[in-house]
Coordinates of C-alpha atoms in Angstrom, one line a residue:
X1 CA -7.6 -12.6 7.8
X2 CA -8.2 -10.4 10.9
X3 CA -7.5 -11.3 14.5
X4 CA -9.2 -9.4 17.3
X5 CA -8.7 -9.6 21.0
X6 CA -12.1 -11.0 22.2
X7 CA -12.1 -8.9 25.4
X8 CA -12.0 -5.7 23.5
X9 CA -15.1 -4.0 22.4
X10 CA -15.2 -1.7 19.3
X11 CA -14.7 1.5 21.3
X12 CA -12.0 0.1 23.5
X13 CA -10.2 -1.3 20.4
X14 CA -10.3 2.0 18.6
X15 CA -9.0 3.9 21.6
X16 CA -6.2 1.4 22.3
X17 CA -5.3 1.5 18.6
X18 CA -5.2 5.3 18.6
X19 CA -3.0 5.4 21.7
X20 CA -0.5 2.9 20.4
X21 CA -0.5 4.4 16.9
X22 CA 0.2 7.9 18.4
X23 CA 2.9 6.5 20.6
X24 CA 4.5 4.6 17.7
X25 CA 4.7 7.7 15.4
X26 CA 6.0 9.7 18.4
X27 CA 8.9 7.2 18.8
X28 CA 9.5 7.2 15.1
X29 CA 9.9 11.0 14.7
X30 CA 11.5 11.8 18.1
X31 CA 15.1 11.4 16.7
X32 CA 14.5 13.9 13.8
X33 CA 14.7 17.2 15.7
X34 CA 16.5 15.7 18.8
X35 CA 19.5 15.0 16.6
X36 CA 19.0 18.1 14.4
X37 CA 19.6 20.6 17.2
X38 CA 22.5 18.4 18.6
X39 CA 24.5 18.5 15.3
X40 CA 26.9 21.3 16.4
X41 CA 27.7 19.3 19.6
X42 CA 28.1 16.1 17.5
X43 CA 30.4 18.0 15.1
X44 CA 32.5 19.4 17.9
X45 CA 32.8 16.0 19.8
X46 CA 33.5 13.8 16.8
X47 CA 35.2 16.2 14.5
X48 CA 32.7 15.5 11.7
X49 CA 32.6 17.4 8.4
X50 CA 29.5 19.0 7.0
X51 CA 29.0 16.1 4.6
X52 CA 29.4 13.6 7.5
X53 CA 26.8 15.6 9.5
X54 CA 24.4 15.3 6.5
X55 CA 24.9 11.6 6.7
X56 CA 24.0 11.6 10.4
X57 CA 20.6 12.9 9.4
X58 CA 20.3 10.8 6.3
X59 CA 21.5 7.6 7.9
X60 CA 18.2 7.8 9.8
X61 CA 15.9 9.0 7.0
X62 CA 17.3 6.7 4.2
X63 CA 16.0 3.5 5.8
X64 CA 12.7 5.2 6.3
X65 CA 12.4 6.0 2.6
X66 CA 13.8 2.6 1.4
X67 CA 11.9 0.2 3.7
X68 CA 8.5 1.8 4.4
X69 CA 6.9 0.0 1.5
X70 CA 8.3 -3.4 2.5
X71 CA 7.3 -2.8 6.1
X72 CA 3.7 -2.2 4.9
X73 CA 3.8 -5.4 2.8
X74 CA 5.2 -7.4 5.7
X75 CA 2.5 -6.1 8.0
X76 CA -0.2 -7.1 5.4
X77 CA 1.3 -10.6 5.2
X78 CA 2.4 -11.4 8.7
X79 CA 0.3 -9.1 10.9
X80 CA 0.6 -5.4 11.6
X81 CA 0.8 -5.9 15.3
X82 CA 4.0 -7.9 15.0
X83 CA 5.6 -5.4 12.6
X84 CA 4.6 -2.6 15.0
X85 CA 6.4 -4.3 17.9
X86 CA 9.4 -5.0 15.7
X87 CA 9.6 -1.3 14.8
X88 CA 9.7 -0.3 18.4
X89 CA 12.5 -2.8 19.1
X90 CA 14.5 -1.6 16.2
X91 CA 14.1 2.0 17.5
X92 CA 15.3 0.9 20.9
X93 CA 18.3 -0.9 19.4
X94 CA 19.3 2.0 17.3
X95 CA 19.1 4.4 20.3
X96 CA 21.3 2.0 22.3
X97 CA 23.9 1.8 19.6
X98 CA 24.0 5.6 19.2
X99 CA 24.1 6.0 22.9
X100 CA 27.5 4.2 23.0
X101 CA 28.9 5.6 19.7
X102 CA 32.5 6.8 19.9
X103 CA 32.8 7.7 16.2
X104 CA 30.6 9.2 13.6
X105 CA 30.5 5.9 11.7
X106 CA 29.0 4.0 14.7
X107 CA 26.5 6.9 15.1
X108 CA 25.5 6.3 11.5
X109 CA 24.8 2.6 12.4
X110 CA 22.6 3.6 15.3
X111 CA 20.7 6.2 13.3
X112 CA 20.2 3.6 10.5
X113 CA 18.7 1.1 13.0
X114 CA 16.4 3.8 14.4
X115 CA 15.4 4.7 10.9
X116 CA 14.6 1.1 10.1
X117 CA 12.4 1.1 13.2
X118 CA 10.7 4.3 12.0
X119 CA 10.1 2.7 8.6
X120 CA 8.2 -0.1 10.1
X121 CA 6.2 2.1 12.5
X122 CA 4.9 4.7 10.1
X123 CA 2.9 2.6 7.6
X124 CA 1.9 0.2 10.3
X125 CA 0.4 2.8 12.6
X126 CA -1.8 4.2 9.8
X127 CA -2.8 0.7 8.7
X128 CA -3.8 -0.1 12.2
X129 CA -6.0 3.0 12.4
X130 CA -7.5 2.3 9.0
X131 CA -8.4 -1.2 10.0
X132 CA -9.9 -0.2 13.4
X133 CA -11.8 2.8 12.0
X134 CA -13.3 2.0 8.6
X135 CA -15.6 5.1 8.5
X136 CA -13.7 7.8 6.6
X137 CA -15.0 10.7 8.6
X138 CA -14.1 9.3 12.0
X139 CA -10.8 8.1 10.6
X140 CA -10.0 11.7 9.6
X141 CA -10.2 12.7 13.2
X142 CA -8.0 9.8 14.3
X143 CA -5.4 10.6 11.6
X144 CA -5.5 14.2 12.8
X145 CA -4.5 13.1 16.3
X146 CA -1.8 10.8 14.7
X147 CA -0.4 13.8 12.8
X148 CA -0.5 15.9 16.1
X149 CA 1.6 13.2 17.8
X150 CA 4.1 13.4 14.9
X151 CA 4.4 17.1 15.4
X152 CA 4.6 16.7 19.2
X153 CA 7.7 14.5 18.7
X154 CA 9.3 17.2 16.5
X155 CA 8.4 19.7 19.3
X156 CA 9.7 17.7 22.3
X157 CA 12.9 16.6 20.6
X158 CA 14.8 19.9 20.8
X159 CA 13.8 20.4 24.4
X160 CA 15.1 17.0 25.4
X161 CA 18.3 17.6 23.5
X162 CA 18.7 21.1 25.1
X163 CA 18.2 19.8 28.7
X164 CA 20.6 16.8 28.1
X165 CA 23.3 18.9 26.5
X166 CA 23.2 21.4 29.3
X167 CA 24.0 18.7 31.9
X168 CA 25.3 15.6 30.1
X169 CA 27.2 14.2 27.1
X170 CA 25.3 14.6 23.8
X171 CA 24.9 10.8 23.5
X172 CA 22.3 10.8 26.3
X173 CA 19.8 12.4 23.9
X174 CA 19.1 8.8 22.8
X175 CA 18.3 7.5 26.2
X176 CA 14.5 8.4 26.4
X177 CA 13.7 6.4 23.3
X178 CA 14.8 3.1 24.9
X179 CA 12.4 2.8 27.8
X180 CA 9.5 4.3 25.9
X181 CA 10.0 1.8 23.0
X182 CA 10.3 -1.2 25.3
X183 CA 7.3 -0.2 27.4
X184 CA 5.2 0.4 24.3
X185 CA 6.2 -3.0 23.0
X186 CA 4.8 -4.6 26.2
X187 CA 1.6 -2.6 26.1
X188 CA 1.1 -3.4 22.4
X189 CA 1.1 -7.1 23.2
X190 CA -1.9 -6.6 25.5
X191 CA -3.8 -3.7 24.0
X192 CA -3.5 -4.1 20.2
X193 CA -5.5 -6.5 18.1
X194 CA -3.8 -7.9 15.0
X195 CA -4.8 -7.5 11.4
X196 CA -3.7 -8.6 8.0
X197 CA -4.6 -7.7 4.4
X198 CA -7.9 -9.4 3.5
X199 CA -6.4 -10.5 0.1
X200 CA -3.5 -12.7 -0.8
X201 CA -0.2 -10.8 -0.9
X202 CA 3.4 -11.8 -1.1
X203 CA 6.6 -10.0 -0.4
X204 CA 8.1 -8.2 -3.4
X205 CA 11.9 -8.7 -3.1
X206 CA 12.8 -7.5 -6.6
X207 CA 10.9 -4.3 -5.9
X208 CA 12.5 -3.9 -2.5
X209 CA 16.0 -4.4 -3.8
X210 CA 15.7 -2.0 -6.7
X211 CA 14.0 0.7 -4.5
X212 CA 16.7 0.5 -1.9
X213 CA 19.5 0.8 -4.4
X214 CA 17.8 3.7 -6.2
X215 CA 17.1 5.7 -3.1
X216 CA 20.5 5.1 -1.5
X217 CA 22.5 5.8 -4.7
X218 CA 20.5 9.0 -5.3
X219 CA 21.0 10.4 -1.8
X220 CA 24.7 9.3 -1.7
X221 CA 25.3 11.0 -5.1
X222 CA 23.7 14.3 -3.9
X223 CA 25.6 14.4 -0.6
X224 CA 29.0 13.5 -2.1
X225 CA 28.4 15.9 -5.1
X226 CA 27.8 18.7 -2.7
X227 CA 30.9 17.9 -0.6
X228 CA 33.2 17.2 -3.6
X229 CA 31.9 17.8 -7.2
X230 CA 29.0 16.6 -9.2
X231 CA 31.4 15.7 -12.0
X232 CA 33.4 13.3 -9.8
X233 CA 33.4 9.7 -11.1
X234 CA 31.9 8.3 -7.9
X235 CA 29.1 10.9 -8.0
X236 CA 28.3 10.3 -11.6
X237 CA 28.3 6.5 -11.0
X238 CA 26.0 6.8 -8.0
X239 CA 23.5 9.0 -10.0
X240 CA 23.6 6.6 -12.9
X241 CA 22.9 3.7 -10.6
X242 CA 20.0 5.6 -9.1
X243 CA 18.5 6.2 -12.5
X244 CA 18.9 2.6 -13.7
X245 CA 17.5 1.2 -10.4
X246 CA 14.6 3.6 -10.5
X247 CA 13.6 2.5 -14.0
X248 CA 14.1 -1.1 -13.0
X249 CA 11.8 -0.5 -10.0
X250 CA 9.0 0.8 -12.2
X251 CA 9.3 -2.1 -14.6
X252 CA 9.3 -4.6 -11.7
X253 CA 6.3 -3.1 -10.1
X254 CA 4.3 -3.0 -13.3
X255 CA 4.9 -6.6 -14.1
X256 CA 4.8 -8.1 -10.6
X257 CA 1.9 -10.2 -9.3
X258 CA 2.1 -8.7 -5.8
X259 CA 3.8 -5.3 -6.1
X260 CA 4.7 -3.5 -2.9
X261 CA 3.7 -0.3 -4.6
X262 CA 0.8 -0.8 -7.0
X263 CA 1.5 1.9 -9.7
X264 CA -2.2 2.0 -10.4
X265 CA -2.5 4.1 -7.2
X266 CA -1.1 7.0 -9.2
X267 CA -4.2 7.0 -11.4
X268 CA -5.9 8.7 -8.5
X269 CA -5.1 12.5 -8.9
X270 CA -5.6 12.9 -5.1
X271 CA -3.1 10.2 -4.3
X272 CA -0.6 11.6 -6.8
X273 CA -1.0 15.1 -5.6
X274 CA -0.6 14.3 -1.9
X275 CA 2.4 12.1 -2.6
X276 CA 4.2 14.8 -4.6
X277 CA 3.3 17.4 -1.9
X278 CA 4.6 15.2 0.8
X279 CA 7.9 14.6 -0.9
X280 CA 8.4 18.3 -1.8
X281 CA 7.3 19.5 1.6
X282 CA 9.5 17.2 3.6
X283 CA 12.5 18.0 1.4
X284 CA 12.2 21.6 2.5
X285 CA 11.1 20.9 6.1
X286 CA 13.8 18.4 7.1
X287 CA 16.4 20.3 5.2
X288 CA 15.2 23.5 6.9
X289 CA 15.5 22.0 10.4
X290 CA 19.1 20.8 9.5
X291 CA 20.1 24.3 8.3
X292 CA 18.3 26.1 11.2
X293 CA 20.2 24.1 13.8
X294 CA 23.5 25.0 12.1
X295 CA 22.4 28.7 11.9
X296 CA 21.7 28.8 15.7
X297 CA 25.0 27.1 16.5
X298 CA 27.5 28.5 14.0
X299 CA 26.1 32.0 13.4
X300 CA 24.2 33.0 16.5
X301 CA 26.4 30.9 18.8
X302 CA 23.4 29.7 20.8
X303 CA 23.5 26.7 23.1
X304 CA 21.2 23.8 22.3
X305 CA 18.4 24.7 24.8
X306 CA 18.3 28.3 23.4
X307 CA 18.0 26.9 19.9
X308 CA 15.4 24.4 21.0
X309 CA 13.1 27.2 22.3
X310 CA 13.3 28.9 19.0
X311 CA 12.5 25.8 17.0
X312 CA 9.6 25.1 19.4
X313 CA 7.8 28.1 17.8
X314 CA 7.4 26.1 14.6
X315 CA 6.3 22.8 16.1
X316 CA 4.1 24.3 18.8
X317 CA 2.2 26.4 16.2
X318 CA 1.8 23.2 14.0
X319 CA 0.3 21.3 17.0
X320 CA -2.0 24.2 17.8
X321 CA -3.6 24.3 14.4
X322 CA -3.5 20.5 13.8
X323 CA -6.7 19.7 15.9
X324 CA -8.9 22.4 14.4
X325 CA -7.8 21.5 10.9
X326 CA -8.8 17.8 11.5
X327 CA -12.3 19.0 12.4
X328 CA -12.4 21.4 9.4
X329 CA -11.7 18.6 6.9
X330 CA -15.4 17.8 6.5
X331 CA -16.3 21.4 5.9
X332 CA -13.4 22.8 3.9
X333 CA -11.9 20.9 1.0
X334 CA -8.4 19.4 1.3
X335 CA -7.5 21.4 -1.8
X336 CA -8.1 24.7 0.1
X337 CA -6.4 23.5 3.3
X338 CA -3.3 22.1 1.6
X339 CA -2.8 24.8 -0.9
X340 CA -3.4 27.6 1.6
X341 CA -1.1 26.0 4.2
X342 CA 1.7 25.6 1.6
X343 CA 1.4 29.2 0.6
X344 CA 1.8 30.3 4.2
X345 CA 4.9 28.1 4.6
X346 CA 6.4 29.6 1.4
X347 CA 5.8 33.1 2.7
X348 CA 7.5 32.2 6.0
X349 CA 10.5 30.8 4.2
X350 CA 10.9 33.8 2.0
X351 CA 10.6 36.1 5.0
X352 CA 13.5 34.3 6.7
X353 CA 15.9 35.4 3.9
X354 CA 16.2 38.7 5.9
X355 CA 17.7 37.1 9.1
X356 CA 21.3 37.8 10.1
X357 CA 23.7 37.0 13.0
X358 CA 22.0 39.5 15.3
X359 CA 18.3 38.7 14.5
X360 CA 16.4 38.7 17.8
X361 CA 14.2 35.9 19.1
X362 CA 11.1 38.1 18.5
X363 CA 12.1 38.9 15.0
X364 CA 12.6 35.2 14.3
X365 CA 9.4 34.2 16.0
X366 CA 7.1 36.1 13.8
X367 CA 8.8 34.5 10.8
X368 CA 8.8 31.0 12.2
X369 CA 5.2 31.0 13.6
X370 CA 3.5 31.1 10.2
X371 CA 5.8 28.2 9.1
X372 CA 4.3 26.0 11.9
X373 CA 0.8 27.2 11.2
X374 CA 1.1 26.3 7.5
X375 CA 2.6 22.9 8.2
X376 CA -0.2 22.2 10.7
X377 CA -2.8 23.0 8.0
X378 CA -1.1 20.6 5.5
X379 CA -0.1 17.5 7.5
X380 CA -3.5 16.1 8.5
X381 CA -5.4 16.6 5.2
X382 CA -2.3 15.5 3.2
X383 CA -2.2 12.1 5.1
X384 CA -5.9 11.6 5.3
X385 CA -6.4 12.4 1.6
X386 CA -3.7 9.9 0.5
X387 CA -5.4 7.1 2.5
X388 CA -8.9 8.0 1.5
X389 CA -8.2 8.4 -2.2
X390 CA -7.8 4.7 -2.8
X391 CA -9.9 1.6 -2.0
X392 CA -10.1 0.8 1.7
X393 CA -8.3 -2.4 1.4
X394 CA -5.3 -0.6 -0.2
X395 CA -5.2 2.0 2.5
X396 CA -2.1 0.4 4.1
X397 CA -0.2 0.4 0.7
X398 CA -1.3 4.0 0.1
X399 CA -0.1 5.1 3.6
X400 CA 3.2 3.3 3.0
X401 CA 3.6 4.8 -0.5
X402 CA 2.8 8.3 0.8
X403 CA 5.3 7.9 3.7
X404 CA 8.0 6.5 1.4
X405 CA 7.9 9.5 -0.9
X406 CA 7.7 11.8 2.2
X407 CA 10.8 10.3 3.6
X408 CA 12.6 10.3 0.3
X409 CA 12.0 14.1 0.3
X410 CA 13.2 14.1 4.0
X411 CA 16.4 12.2 3.0
X412 CA 17.1 14.6 0.1
X413 CA 16.4 17.7 2.2
X414 CA 19.7 17.8 4.2
X415 CA 21.5 16.4 1.1
X416 CA 20.2 19.0 -1.4
X417 CA 20.1 22.0 0.9
X418 CA 23.3 21.0 2.6
X419 CA 25.1 20.8 -0.8
X420 CA 23.7 24.2 -1.8
X421 CA 24.7 25.7 1.5
X422 CA 28.3 24.3 1.4
X423 CA 28.9 25.3 -2.2
X424 CA 27.6 28.9 -1.8
X425 CA 29.3 29.4 1.6
X426 CA 32.7 28.1 0.4
X427 CA 32.5 30.2 -2.7
X428 CA 31.8 33.4 -0.7
X429 CA 34.1 32.6 2.3
X430 CA 37.4 33.9 0.8
X431 CA 35.8 37.3 -0.1
X432 CA 34.4 37.7 3.4
X433 CA 37.8 36.9 4.9
X434 CA 39.3 39.6 2.7
X435 CA 36.6 42.1 3.8
X436 CA 37.6 41.3 7.4
X437 CA 41.2 42.2 6.7
X438 CA 42.6 38.7 6.4
X439 CA 44.9 38.1 3.4
X440 CA 47.9 36.2 2.2
X441 CA 49.1 33.0 3.9
X442 CA 46.7 33.3 6.9
X443 CA 43.6 33.5 4.6
X444 CA 44.9 30.6 2.4
X445 CA 45.3 28.3 5.5
X446 CA 41.8 29.0 6.6
X447 CA 40.3 28.6 3.2
X448 CA 42.2 25.3 2.6
X449 CA 40.9 24.0 6.0
X450 CA 37.3 24.9 5.0
X451 CA 37.6 23.3 1.5
X452 CA 38.9 20.0 2.9
X453 CA 36.9 19.7 6.2
X454 CA 33.8 21.9 5.6
X455 CA 32.8 25.0 7.4
X456 CA 32.9 23.4 10.8
X457 CA 36.6 22.6 10.4
X458 CA 37.4 26.4 10.7
X459 CA 36.2 26.4 14.3
X460 CA 38.8 23.8 15.2
X461 CA 41.7 25.9 14.0
X462 CA 44.0 27.9 16.3
X463 CA 43.2 31.3 15.1
X464 CA 44.6 33.4 18.0
X465 CA 43.8 37.1 17.8
X466 CA 42.0 36.6 14.4
X467 CA 39.3 34.3 15.9
X468 CA 36.6 37.1 16.0
X469 CA 37.2 38.3 12.5
X470 CA 37.3 34.7 11.0
X471 CA 34.2 33.6 12.8
X472 CA 32.4 36.8 11.6
X473 CA 33.4 36.0 8.1
X474 CA 32.3 32.4 8.5
X475 CA 29.0 33.5 9.7
X476 CA 28.5 35.9 6.8
X477 CA 29.4 33.1 4.3
X478 CA 27.0 30.7 6.0
X479 CA 24.2 33.3 5.8
X480 CA 24.9 33.6 2.0
X481 CA 24.4 29.9 1.7
X482 CA 21.4 29.9 4.0
X483 CA 19.6 32.6 2.0
X484 CA 20.1 30.6 -1.2
X485 CA 18.6 27.5 0.5
X486 CA 15.6 29.5 1.8
X487 CA 14.9 30.8 -1.7
X488 CA 15.1 27.2 -3.0
X489 CA 13.0 25.8 -0.2
X490 CA 10.4 28.5 -0.6
X491 CA 10.2 28.0 -4.4
X492 CA 9.8 24.2 -3.9
X493 CA 6.9 24.9 -1.5
X494 CA 5.2 27.1 -4.1
X495 CA 5.6 24.3 -6.6
X496 CA 3.9 21.9 -4.1
X497 CA 1.1 24.4 -3.7
X498 CA 0.6 24.5 -7.5
X499 CA 0.5 20.7 -7.6
X500 CA -2.1 20.6 -4.9
X501 CA -4.2 23.4 -6.6
X502 CA -4.1 21.6 -10.0
X503 CA -4.6 18.0 -9.0
X504 CA -6.8 18.2 -5.9
X505 CA -10.1 18.8 -7.7
X506 CA -13.5 18.4 -6.1
X507 CA -15.9 16.5 -8.3
X508 CA -19.5 17.7 -8.7
X509 CA -21.9 16.2 -6.2
X510 CA -19.6 15.8 -3.3
X511 CA -19.3 17.6 0.0
X512 CA -16.6 20.1 0.8
X513 CA -14.2 17.7 2.5
X514 CA -15.4 14.4 1.1
X515 CA -13.0 12.2 -0.9
X516 CA -14.8 10.2 -3.5
X517 CA -13.3 6.8 -3.8
X518 CA -14.0 3.9 -6.0
X519 CA -11.8 1.1 -7.1
X520 CA -11.6 -2.6 -7.8
X521 CA -9.6 -5.3 -6.3
X522 CA -8.0 -7.8 -8.6
X523 CA -5.5 -10.5 -7.7
X524 CA -3.1 -9.3 -5.1
X525 CA -5.1 -6.1 -4.5
X526 CA -4.4 -4.5 -7.9
X527 CA -7.0 -2.0 -9.0
X528 CA -8.6 -2.7 -12.4
X529 CA -10.0 0.8 -13.1
X530 CA -13.4 -0.2 -14.6
X531 CA -17.1 -0.4 -13.6
X532 CA -19.4 1.2 -11.1
X533 CA -18.3 2.5 -7.8
X534 CA -19.0 0.1 -4.9
X535 CA -17.1 0.4 -1.7
X536 CA -18.1 -1.3 1.5
X537 CA -17.2 0.0 5.0
X538 CA -15.3 -3.1 6.1
X539 CA -11.7 -4.1 5.8
X540 CA -12.5 -7.0 3.6
X541 CA -15.4 -5.6 1.7
X542 CA -16.0 -5.8 -2.0
X543 CA -14.6 -3.0 -4.1
X544 CA -15.4 -2.4 -7.7
X545 CA -15.0 0.5 -10.1
X546 CA -12.7 3.2 -11.1
X547 CA -10.2 5.0 -8.9
X548 CA -11.2 8.7 -9.1
X549 CA -9.8 9.9 -5.8
X550 CA -10.7 13.5 -6.3
X551 CA -11.3 16.0 -3.5

């Protein structure tokens, strides 16, 4: 069932949908880098440990990963416009809670609410675009602008944080989200037309519960394992719960009449490839932003605005290349764009292994710029291919699934890389203290503080005349951990490039950027994988055949 505002013509409706979708994804991603560059200020103000800082990031990303699929299903059943407005209100509520937070635990609550808002906005914005723009070529251009808005949020966030922290308390970084979200909610009521799935669909509560438990337990186990030990009983229990819940989710989705993630989607090589690439890429990307903000604050001793200008190199380059890539998608295959972009990202990450405490802005810029260029080449074709590789009426589910795995990678990024950083840095810290001439009881006091409170706890000690030597040793230990993380992130990116190269195959008889799609809709939108390819251009059109999804 589709509901369209009578006063809106097709062109006006597409334009309004694009504007609101871009604004929605901007609101969804604004907290990512805004908070990332503010972590040193948060740590100093609230006395948070490194593990608690990881949870500041993951309290936002976890709900995104856990509830994206459900948000997509709710939009299909009850109307995407309503879910879009609800996501904006959740984002505003989360920002309001974080704005008043007096402890790291209350900050987690605000971040979680904002993450829930983002979880509802991401699949809904793509589903709204897919409904308003059924032609896959035109839709690719719209998704390119959507991806550019996502990167714009990542670019603007550090600047907002830098300006705020130069003049106000860190909590005010959350203020801009509130009026923007509320105004967007009002505009959406007038400008957006509503849409629902053209087939009967029900909410999948067993799938939602098992997915939420699996994702939460996995991320909790990784974070606590890095902060404590992976052999600790609570960590082993969490990882076991994650494994059991993950298996239960697969079983539930295979047997359910109306699954929130139809596992038949993974029979499309293109969907499988882009989903894996999204998860691996965001694991490295969000984890990298987390580590980069700590590097600027703890090692280079930069203020937030100085750090923001350096991080802007990445996002500005991604935005710069995003538009041209959207236009190239019909001439160059997604396989070439995604694989090439990932190889550039990997080269950039490996080049950053050479940074130290005194690396200049220019020396950083030539390493960071290719990272942004590579990401810009990957984002648009990755999202467009995931949506185009499945039947049109399953585009919302495909977008939700792709985003869910992307955010799972984003949640694991700070957890995995933060754990690696902490483990390597704490292991090397005593040696660097000894090299700096600190031995005996003084060194033991410092090492004990780091072991119990994380690297950030050292900065809170009264070190007296030893402050310079201790902070130098701390910086060197951090760099040891950072280099390990960069090698891991670069290797993961190379793995993603291999996945894209192998699975994104172009079938004979198609154009360079064309995604051949054929599928069938059974009860509840489940693809049946048989027959000849017939795909209409409307949201409720008949779809029969086999999902091939090759590029």
